[in-house]
Each structure stands twice: as structure tokens, then as C-alpha cells.
Amino acid sequence: APQFDYWKGRTVEQLVQGFVRVGGEGNLTVGCYLYDVGFGNETTRLGFNVPPREWRRAAHKCADAIYSKLTGELPFFDSRIAYIAETGPKGKRVKRLAIMDSDGANHRFITNGQSTALTPRFSPNYKSILYLSYVDGNPRIYVYDIDAGRQRLITQSRNPTFAPRWSPDGQTILYSMAVAGNTDIYKISASGSGTPVKLTTSPSIDVGGSFSPDGRQVVFESDRSGSQQIYVMNADGSNQRRISFGSGRYATPEWSPRADLIAYTRIAGDFRVGTMRPDGSGERLLTDSWQDEAPTWAPNGRVIQFLRTAKGSGKTSIWQVDLTGSNERQLPTPVDGSDPAWGPVLP
């Protein structure tokens, strides 16, 4: 145990202590402890036996336990991020699917860039990634099996297709498709079987569907009112209603894993990331840069990741901000990054 009197004299409230030992078979034993200095007792103890390649994951699990104990919030460090890695000149970008840990480590390219990849999303069980790909100019929605290294086709069309999204149970996929100049939201079985079901019928551009955590509702954007705004509907397409009424346009809505907020991009001169409640109240902008967009939630619903485009150079990078709006941080990526998608806490 630590010398509590020593730390009390330095006005320390909480103390983290840990160790790493090498076992006989080369595995690492990682231990971490959290102490309340004022009360002089241990509040958290964790231990892991991991192969050396997973030392970072053990550290993330320790961080999650400490974070949860001190804040009362659910963890998010032991998670992964899918995104689009971008290289090449501005008018001829190569866009590859890539994945990494929540802090940017253990980076891995998934596709080779021969066809453009867009808008990835981890499946709820982390076994696969849903994404949109353009092959020979035609859009196709794929599910990539991470362990097997293979992809399977869900649906394809000559019509422009956008923003595929998982349902919370992983059984259904939402996407948007433009037919004869009218864009609507569809859903299809995650197996790719059956006929797609059209959920919207308004003579407008309806895109960007995102399920609520219980799977009962969908938030999406539509210009049916004359400008881009946010709407909510039931998962079967019924009871469509507008929830955004502020100045400017609203895009890329995504429901929080906690169900309490919806993140979005507000376009009023600059692009800024904000949040609102599912009924449209409590609107709050979190960023204030030239072009911030495409928010994605941490597993605990308390941190948001987004795409930032630099003015002038057009370089894209991935940033994150917490719900106070005061703690921004750029994630390191080996090349430019866009379309971030934060997965759940690893099983």
C-alpha cells in the first residue's frame, strides 16, 4: 500500500499504482490499483494476463476502470475506430478503409484503395465493418469480416447510394438511395437477402439515417421544409417529425448510445458540431472551427469524434471533443483521415 500520509501532504486526492511482470511463458501480468488518499483505502483493483502484443489493451482496461470509478460514467478507452484514410492530390484522392485503437495506435489499412471506400461503421459485435464502396463508378454496400479478411456484398445499384448504418442488434442496415432525382431512406436485412423496404416517400432529399439505441426510432436529415433539417421517425417509417428549428442547415445526425442526445453538423457559414435532445431542445454547439462535421459517439455517449477540414489546404483530420466543448484533441493518423466511426467497448 502507498504511504498515505506522504501523499496527503501533497494535496493528492486519488492515487494510481501499477506493475508489469513477465511470466514464464512470456506473457505479461499487468496490475493496476486506485486508492482514495483521504480515506486511506483501495477502491479499485484489476489484473490481466496478456500476450505482449496486447499490453496497450491492458492499459486501456486499467484506464477504463479508473475513469469509471472517478466519474461514474461508462468506459470508452478499450474501443476501436474505423475511418477513411486519404492520400493523393485534392481532386484525385485515394480513400482506403482503416481501423485503429481509440487513441490512434495499432493502425491497420483494410482496403488497398483501388476502389473508393466511404462511411464505415463497426458492427455491434465488432466482427465486421459496414461501408460504401464505388467499384467502376457504381455504389455497393459491403460488410467486411475482420477476422476472415473477406467482404460480402449487401446491395448494389447504379443509383447514387449513401450512408449505410447498422441497427443496434446488427440485423438490419439503413441506407439512402437516389432514384429519379428523389432520395429516400431504405432498410434491408444485414444478410443482404430480401427486398429493400423504403421508409420515406416525401418528394425531397432524405438521407443519413441513424437508429436510436433501442432500435425503435431513426433520426435523419431532410430538405422537405426547404432547407436541410433534422427529423425523427419510427423504425417502420411512421410518425415523421421535424426536431431542428435553429438558423442555418443541419446534417449528419447520429443518436447517442445513451439515447439522451443527438449529435449533428450545423452549417451556417462555418460547419460546427453540436448536440440536441431527441425532441430538439437543448441545442448546443461544441466546436468553433472552419469545417467540423460528421460526428460519431464514444461508446459511453460522453465524447464525440468528428472530421475537421483545414481551411486553404483542404487537409482532413480526426478530432474529438467532450460534451463540455472545452477539451479538443486530434487523433494521430499516418495519413489524412475522414469519416470516423467509433465502435462499442470491446467484448
CSV table of C-alpha atoms in Angstrom, one decimal:
chain,number,residue,atom,x,y,z
A,1,ALA,CA,0.0,0.0,0.0
A,2,PRO,CA,1.2,3.6,-0.6
A,3,GLN,CA,2.3,5.9,2.2
A,4,PHE,CA,-0.9,7.8,2.5
A,5,ASP,CA,0.5,10.5,4.9
A,6,TYR,CA,3.1,11.4,2.3
A,7,TRP,CA,0.5,11.9,-0.4
A,8,LYS,CA,-1.9,13.8,1.9
A,9,GLY,CA,0.9,16.3,2.4
A,10,ARG,CA,0.9,16.9,-1.3
A,11,THR,CA,-2.9,17.5,-1.5
A,12,VAL,CA,-3.3,14.4,-3.7
A,13,GLU,CA,-6.9,13.0,-3.6
A,14,GLN,CA,-6.5,9.9,-5.7
A,15,LEU,CA,-3.5,7.7,-6.5
A,16,VAL,CA,-2.9,5.2,-9.3
A,17,GLN,CA,-0.4,2.5,-8.8
A,18,GLY,CA,0.5,-0.4,-11.0
A,19,PHE,CA,3.0,-3.1,-12.1
A,20,VAL,CA,4.0,-5.2,-15.1
A,21,ARG,CA,5.7,-8.6,-14.7
A,22,VAL,CA,6.9,-11.1,-17.3
A,23,GLY,CA,5.7,-14.6,-16.8
A,24,GLY,CA,7.4,-17.9,-17.5
A,25,GLU,CA,5.7,-18.3,-20.9
A,26,GLY,CA,6.5,-14.7,-22.0
A,27,ASN,CA,3.0,-13.3,-21.1
A,28,LEU,CA,2.7,-10.1,-19.2
A,29,THR,CA,0.9,-9.8,-15.9
A,30,VAL,CA,-0.5,-6.3,-15.6
A,31,GLY,CA,-1.9,-5.0,-12.3
A,32,CYS,CA,-3.5,-1.6,-11.6
A,33,TYR,CA,-4.9,-0.1,-8.4
A,34,LEU,CA,-6.8,3.1,-7.4
A,35,TYR,CA,-6.5,4.5,-3.9
A,36,ASP,CA,-8.5,7.1,-2.1
A,37,VAL,CA,-5.8,9.1,-0.3
A,38,GLY,CA,-8.2,10.9,2.1
A,39,PHE,CA,-9.8,7.7,3.3
A,40,GLY,CA,-6.5,5.7,3.1
A,41,ASN,CA,-8.1,2.8,1.2
A,42,GLU,CA,-8.0,0.9,-2.1
A,43,THR,CA,-11.1,1.5,-4.3
A,44,THR,CA,-10.2,-0.4,-7.5
A,45,ARG,CA,-8.1,-3.4,-8.3
A,46,LEU,CA,-7.6,-5.1,-11.7
A,47,GLY,CA,-5.2,-7.7,-13.0
A,48,PHE,CA,-4.7,-9.1,-16.5
A,49,ASN,CA,-2.5,-11.8,-18.0
A,50,VAL,CA,-1.9,-10.9,-21.7
A,51,PRO,CA,0.5,-11.7,-24.5
A,52,PRO,CA,3.0,-8.9,-25.1
A,53,ARG,CA,1.1,-7.6,-28.2
A,54,GLU,CA,-1.9,-6.8,-26.1
A,55,TRP,CA,-0.1,-4.6,-23.5
A,56,ARG,CA,-1.9,-1.5,-24.7
A,57,ARG,CA,-5.3,-3.1,-24.3
A,58,ALA,CA,-4.4,-3.9,-20.7
A,59,ALA,CA,-3.5,-0.3,-20.2
A,60,HIS,CA,-6.9,0.8,-21.8
A,61,LYS,CA,-8.8,-1.5,-19.4
A,62,CYS,CA,-7.0,0.0,-16.4
A,63,ALA,CA,-7.8,3.5,-17.7
A,64,ASP,CA,-11.4,2.5,-18.2
A,65,ALA,CA,-11.7,1.2,-14.6
A,66,ILE,CA,-10.2,4.3,-13.1
A,67,TYR,CA,-12.2,6.6,-15.3
A,68,SER,CA,-15.5,4.9,-14.4
A,69,LYS,CA,-14.7,4.9,-10.7
A,70,LEU,CA,-13.8,8.6,-10.6
A,71,THR,CA,-16.6,9.9,-12.9
A,72,GLY,CA,-19.4,7.4,-12.5
A,73,GLU,CA,-19.6,7.2,-16.3
A,74,LEU,CA,-19.3,4.1,-18.5
A,75,PRO,CA,-15.8,3.5,-20.1
A,76,PHE,CA,-14.6,4.1,-23.6
A,77,PHE,CA,-10.9,3.7,-23.8
A,78,ASP,CA,-10.9,-0.1,-24.7
A,79,SER,CA,-12.6,0.5,-28.1
A,80,ARG,CA,-11.7,0.9,-31.8
A,81,ILE,CA,-12.3,3.4,-34.5
A,82,ALA,CA,-12.9,2.8,-38.2
A,83,TYR,CA,-12.2,5.7,-40.6
A,84,ILE,CA,-11.3,6.6,-44.2
A,85,ALA,CA,-7.5,7.1,-44.8
A,86,GLU,CA,-7.0,9.7,-47.6
A,87,THR,CA,-3.9,10.3,-49.8
A,88,GLY,CA,-3.2,11.9,-53.1
A,89,PRO,CA,-4.0,15.3,-54.7
A,90,LYS,CA,-7.2,17.2,-53.8
A,91,GLY,CA,-9.1,16.3,-57.0
A,92,LYS,CA,-7.9,12.7,-57.1
A,93,ARG,CA,-8.0,11.4,-53.5
A,94,VAL,CA,-7.3,7.7,-52.8
A,95,LYS,CA,-9.7,6.6,-50.0
A,96,ARG,CA,-9.0,3.4,-48.0
A,97,LEU,CA,-10.8,1.8,-45.2
A,98,ALA,CA,-8.6,1.7,-42.0
A,99,ILE,CA,-9.1,0.8,-38.3
A,100,MET,CA,-7.2,1.8,-35.1
A,101,ASP,CA,-7.4,1.8,-31.4
A,102,SER,CA,-9.3,4.7,-29.7
A,103,ASP,CA,-6.1,6.6,-29.2
A,104,GLY,CA,-4.8,6.0,-32.8
A,105,ALA,CA,-2.5,3.1,-32.0
A,106,ASN,CA,-2.4,-0.3,-33.7
A,107,HIS,CA,-3.3,1.2,-37.0
A,108,ARG,CA,-4.2,-1.1,-39.9
A,109,PHE,CA,-5.3,-0.5,-43.5
A,110,ILE,CA,-8.2,-2.8,-44.6
A,111,THR,CA,-8.7,-1.9,-48.3
A,112,ASN,CA,-6.0,-1.2,-50.9
A,113,GLY,CA,-7.5,2.0,-52.4
A,114,GLN,CA,-8.3,0.5,-55.8
A,115,SER,CA,-11.9,1.4,-55.2
A,116,THR,CA,-13.1,4.3,-53.1
A,117,ALA,CA,-14.3,3.5,-49.6
A,118,LEU,CA,-16.7,5.7,-47.6
A,119,THR,CA,-18.7,6.0,-44.4
A,120,PRO,CA,-17.5,2.9,-42.4
A,121,ARG,CA,-19.3,1.6,-39.3
A,122,PHE,CA,-18.3,-1.2,-36.9
A,123,SER,CA,-20.9,-3.9,-36.3
A,124,PRO,CA,-22.3,-4.1,-32.7
A,125,ASN,CA,-20.2,-7.3,-32.1
A,126,TYR,CA,-17.0,-5.9,-33.7
A,127,LYS,CA,-16.7,-8.8,-36.1
A,128,SER,CA,-17.3,-6.8,-39.2
A,129,ILE,CA,-17.3,-3.3,-40.8
A,130,LEU,CA,-20.1,-1.9,-42.9
A,131,TYR,CA,-19.1,0.5,-45.6
A,132,LEU,CA,-19.9,2.0,-49.0
A,133,SER,CA,-17.6,1.4,-52.0
A,134,TYR,CA,-17.6,2.7,-55.5
A,135,VAL,CA,-16.5,0.0,-58.0
A,136,ASP,CA,-16.4,1.0,-61.7
A,137,GLY,CA,-18.4,4.1,-60.6
A,138,ASN,CA,-21.3,2.1,-59.2
A,139,PRO,CA,-22.0,2.2,-55.4
A,140,ARG,CA,-22.1,-1.0,-53.5
A,141,ILE,CA,-22.6,-1.7,-49.8
A,142,TYR,CA,-20.3,-4.3,-48.3
A,143,VAL,CA,-19.8,-5.9,-44.9
A,144,TYR,CA,-16.1,-6.8,-44.3
A,145,ASP,CA,-15.4,-9.7,-42.0
A,146,ILE,CA,-12.3,-8.6,-40.0
A,147,ASP,CA,-11.1,-12.0,-38.8
A,148,ALA,CA,-11.6,-13.7,-42.2
A,149,GLY,CA,-10.4,-10.8,-44.2
A,150,ARG,CA,-13.3,-11.2,-46.7
A,151,GLN,CA,-16.1,-9.0,-47.7
A,152,ARG,CA,-19.6,-9.8,-48.8
A,153,LEU,CA,-22.0,-7.7,-50.9
A,154,ILE,CA,-25.2,-6.5,-49.3
A,155,THR,CA,-26.7,-4.5,-52.1
A,156,GLN,CA,-25.7,-2.7,-55.3
A,157,SER,CA,-27.3,-0.2,-57.6
A,158,ARG,CA,-26.5,2.2,-60.4
A,159,ASN,CA,-28.3,4.8,-58.4
A,160,PRO,CA,-26.4,7.1,-56.0
A,161,THR,CA,-26.3,5.4,-52.6
A,162,PHE,CA,-25.2,6.9,-49.2
A,163,ALA,CA,-24.5,6.4,-45.6
A,164,PRO,CA,-25.2,2.7,-44.6
A,165,ARG,CA,-25.8,2.2,-40.9
A,166,TRP,CA,-26.3,-0.8,-38.6
A,167,SER,CA,-29.3,-1.4,-36.4
A,168,PRO,CA,-28.4,-1.9,-32.7
A,169,ASP,CA,-29.0,-5.6,-33.0
A,170,GLY,CA,-26.9,-5.9,-36.1
A,171,GLN,CA,-29.8,-7.5,-38.1
A,172,THR,CA,-30.8,-4.5,-40.3
A,173,ILE,CA,-28.9,-2.0,-42.4
A,174,LEU,CA,-30.2,1.5,-43.2
A,175,TYR,CA,-29.1,3.4,-46.3
A,176,SER,CA,-30.2,6.2,-48.6
A,177,MET,CA,-30.6,5.9,-52.4
A,178,ALA,CA,-31.5,8.5,-55.1
A,179,VAL,CA,-34.0,7.3,-57.7
A,180,ALA,CA,-35.1,9.6,-60.5
A,181,GLY,CA,-33.9,12.6,-58.6
A,182,ASN,CA,-35.6,11.7,-55.3
A,183,THR,CA,-33.6,10.4,-52.4
A,184,ASP,CA,-35.2,8.2,-49.7
A,185,ILE,CA,-34.1,6.0,-46.8
A,186,TYR,CA,-34.3,2.3,-47.1
A,187,LYS,CA,-33.7,-0.7,-44.9
A,188,ILE,CA,-32.5,-4.2,-45.8
A,189,SER,CA,-31.6,-7.3,-43.9
A,190,ALA,CA,-27.9,-7.4,-42.9
A,191,SER,CA,-27.7,-10.7,-44.7
A,192,GLY,CA,-28.5,-8.9,-47.9
A,193,SER,CA,-31.5,-11.2,-48.6
A,194,GLY,CA,-35.0,-9.9,-49.4
A,195,THR,CA,-36.2,-6.8,-51.0
A,196,PRO,CA,-35.2,-3.4,-49.5
A,197,VAL,CA,-38.1,-1.5,-47.7
A,198,LYS,CA,-38.5,2.2,-48.4
A,199,LEU,CA,-39.1,4.2,-45.2
A,200,THR,CA,-39.5,7.7,-46.6
A,201,THR,CA,-41.7,8.8,-49.5
A,202,SER,CA,-41.5,12.6,-49.3
A,203,PRO,CA,-40.6,14.4,-52.6
A,204,SER,CA,-37.3,15.6,-51.1
A,205,ILE,CA,-33.7,14.5,-50.2
A,206,ASP,CA,-33.9,12.2,-47.2
A,207,VAL,CA,-30.5,10.9,-46.1
A,208,GLY,CA,-28.3,9.9,-43.1
A,209,GLY,CA,-30.5,7.6,-41.0
A,210,SER,CA,-29.2,6.6,-37.6
A,211,PHE,CA,-31.1,4.2,-35.2
A,212,SER,CA,-31.9,5.1,-31.6
A,213,PRO,CA,-30.1,2.7,-29.2
A,214,ASP,CA,-33.4,0.7,-28.6
A,215,GLY,CA,-33.9,0.4,-32.4
A,216,ARG,CA,-37.4,1.9,-32.3
A,217,GLN,CA,-36.6,5.2,-33.9
A,218,VAL,CA,-34.5,6.7,-36.7
A,219,VAL,CA,-33.0,10.2,-36.9
A,220,PHE,CA,-32.3,11.5,-40.4
A,221,GLU,CA,-31.9,14.7,-42.4
A,222,SER,CA,-34.3,16.0,-45.0
A,223,ASP,CA,-34.8,19.2,-47.1
A,224,ARG,CA,-38.6,18.7,-47.3
A,225,SER,CA,-39.1,22.1,-45.4
A,226,GLY,CA,-37.0,23.9,-47.9
A,227,SER,CA,-33.6,23.5,-46.2
A,228,GLN,CA,-31.6,20.7,-44.6
A,229,GLN,CA,-33.2,19.9,-41.2
A,230,ILE,CA,-33.2,17.0,-38.7
A,231,TYR,CA,-36.2,14.7,-38.4
A,232,VAL,CA,-37.1,11.7,-36.3
A,233,MET,CA,-39.4,8.8,-37.3
A,234,ASN,CA,-40.4,5.4,-36.1
A,235,ALA,CA,-38.3,2.5,-37.4
A,236,ASP,CA,-41.1,1.5,-39.7
A,237,GLY,CA,-41.1,4.9,-41.3
A,238,SER,CA,-44.2,6.2,-39.5
A,239,ASN,CA,-44.6,9.4,-37.4
A,240,GLN,CA,-42.0,11.5,-39.2
A,241,ARG,CA,-41.5,14.8,-37.4
A,242,ARG,CA,-39.0,17.7,-37.6
A,243,ILE,CA,-36.9,18.5,-34.5
A,244,SER,CA,-34.4,21.2,-35.6
A,245,PHE,CA,-35.5,24.8,-36.0
A,246,GLY,CA,-32.4,26.9,-35.5
A,247,SER,CA,-30.7,29.1,-38.0
A,248,GLY,CA,-28.7,27.5,-40.9
A,249,ARG,CA,-28.8,23.9,-42.1
A,250,TYR,CA,-28.5,20.7,-40.2
A,251,ALA,CA,-26.8,17.5,-41.4
A,252,THR,CA,-25.3,14.1,-40.4
A,253,PRO,CA,-27.4,13.4,-37.2
A,254,GLU,CA,-26.3,10.5,-35.1
A,255,TRP,CA,-28.0,9.2,-31.9
A,256,SER,CA,-26.0,8.9,-28.7
A,257,PRO,CA,-25.5,5.3,-27.3
A,258,ARG,CA,-27.1,6.7,-24.1
A,259,ALA,CA,-30.2,7.8,-26.1
A,260,ASP,CA,-30.2,11.2,-24.4
A,261,LEU,CA,-28.7,13.3,-27.2
A,262,ILE,CA,-28.4,13.5,-31.0
A,263,ALA,CA,-25.1,14.9,-32.5
A,264,TYR,CA,-25.2,16.8,-35.8
A,265,THR,CA,-23.4,19.2,-38.1
A,266,ARG,CA,-24.8,22.7,-38.3
A,267,ILE,CA,-24.0,24.7,-41.4
A,268,ALA,CA,-24.3,28.4,-41.0
A,269,GLY,CA,-21.3,29.8,-42.8
A,270,ASP,CA,-18.8,27.5,-40.9
A,271,PHE,CA,-19.5,23.9,-40.2
A,272,ARG,CA,-19.8,23.2,-36.5
A,273,VAL,CA,-20.6,20.0,-34.4
A,274,GLY,CA,-23.3,20.2,-31.8
A,275,THR,CA,-25.8,18.2,-29.8
A,276,MET,CA,-29.6,18.4,-29.0
A,277,ARG,CA,-32.1,16.3,-27.2
A,278,PRO,CA,-34.2,13.9,-29.2
A,279,ASP,CA,-37.1,16.4,-29.0
A,280,GLY,CA,-34.9,19.1,-30.5
A,281,SER,CA,-34.5,21.1,-27.2
A,282,GLY,CA,-31.2,22.0,-25.6
A,283,GLU,CA,-29.3,22.7,-28.7
A,284,ARG,CA,-25.6,23.3,-28.0
A,285,LEU,CA,-22.6,23.8,-30.3
A,286,LEU,CA,-19.3,22.1,-29.2
A,287,THR,CA,-16.8,23.2,-31.8
A,288,ASP,CA,-15.9,26.5,-33.5
A,289,SER,CA,-13.6,25.9,-36.4
A,290,TRP,CA,-13.9,26.4,-40.2
A,291,GLN,CA,-15.3,23.0,-41.1
A,292,ASP,CA,-16.1,20.4,-38.5
A,293,GLU,CA,-18.6,17.7,-39.4
A,294,ALA,CA,-19.7,14.0,-39.3
A,295,PRO,CA,-19.9,13.4,-35.6
A,296,THR,CA,-19.6,9.9,-34.1
A,297,TRP,CA,-20.1,9.0,-30.5
A,298,ALA,CA,-17.8,7.3,-28.0
A,299,PRO,CA,-19.3,4.1,-26.5
A,300,ASN,CA,-20.3,5.9,-23.3
A,301,GLY,CA,-22.0,8.8,-25.1
A,302,ARG,CA,-19.8,11.5,-23.4
A,303,VAL,CA,-17.2,12.1,-26.1
A,304,ILE,CA,-17.7,12.9,-29.8
A,305,GLN,CA,-15.3,12.4,-32.6
A,306,PHE,CA,-15.5,14.3,-35.9
A,307,LEU,CA,-13.9,15.3,-39.2
A,308,ARG,CA,-12.1,18.6,-39.4
A,309,THR,CA,-11.0,20.1,-42.8
A,310,ALA,CA,-8.3,22.7,-42.7
A,311,LYS,CA,-9.1,26.0,-44.5
A,312,GLY,CA,-6.9,26.5,-47.6
A,313,SER,CA,-5.0,23.2,-47.7
A,314,GLY,CA,-8.1,21.0,-47.6
A,315,LYS,CA,-6.3,18.5,-45.4
A,316,THR,CA,-8.6,16.4,-43.3
A,317,SER,CA,-8.0,15.1,-39.8
A,318,ILE,CA,-9.9,13.3,-37.0
A,319,TRP,CA,-10.6,15.2,-33.7
A,320,GLN,CA,-12.6,14.6,-30.6
A,321,VAL,CA,-14.3,16.8,-28.1
A,322,ASP,CA,-16.2,16.0,-24.8
A,323,LEU,CA,-19.7,17.3,-24.1
A,324,THR,CA,-18.3,20.4,-22.3
A,325,GLY,CA,-16.9,21.6,-25.7
A,326,SER,CA,-13.6,22.6,-23.9
A,327,ASN,CA,-11.4,19.6,-24.4
A,328,GLU,CA,-10.4,19.1,-28.1
A,329,ARG,CA,-7.8,16.6,-29.1
A,330,GLN,CA,-6.5,15.5,-32.5
A,331,LEU,CA,-6.0,11.7,-33.1
A,332,PRO,CA,-2.8,10.8,-34.8
A,333,THR,CA,-3.2,9.1,-38.2
A,334,PRO,CA,-0.4,8.2,-40.6
A,335,VAL,CA,-2.3,10.0,-43.5
A,336,ASP,CA,-5.2,12.3,-43.7
A,337,GLY,CA,-8.4,10.9,-42.1
A,338,SER,CA,-12.1,11.4,-42.6
A,339,ASP,CA,-15.5,9.7,-41.9
A,340,PRO,CA,-14.6,8.5,-38.3
A,341,ALA,CA,-16.8,5.8,-36.8
A,342,TRP,CA,-16.4,4.9,-33.1
A,343,GLY,CA,-17.2,1.3,-32.2
A,344,PRO,CA,-18.5,-0.1,-28.9
A,345,VAL,CA,-16.3,-1.1,-26.0
A,346,LEU,CA,-14.5,-4.3,-27.0
A,347,PRO,CA,-16.1,-7.5,-25.7
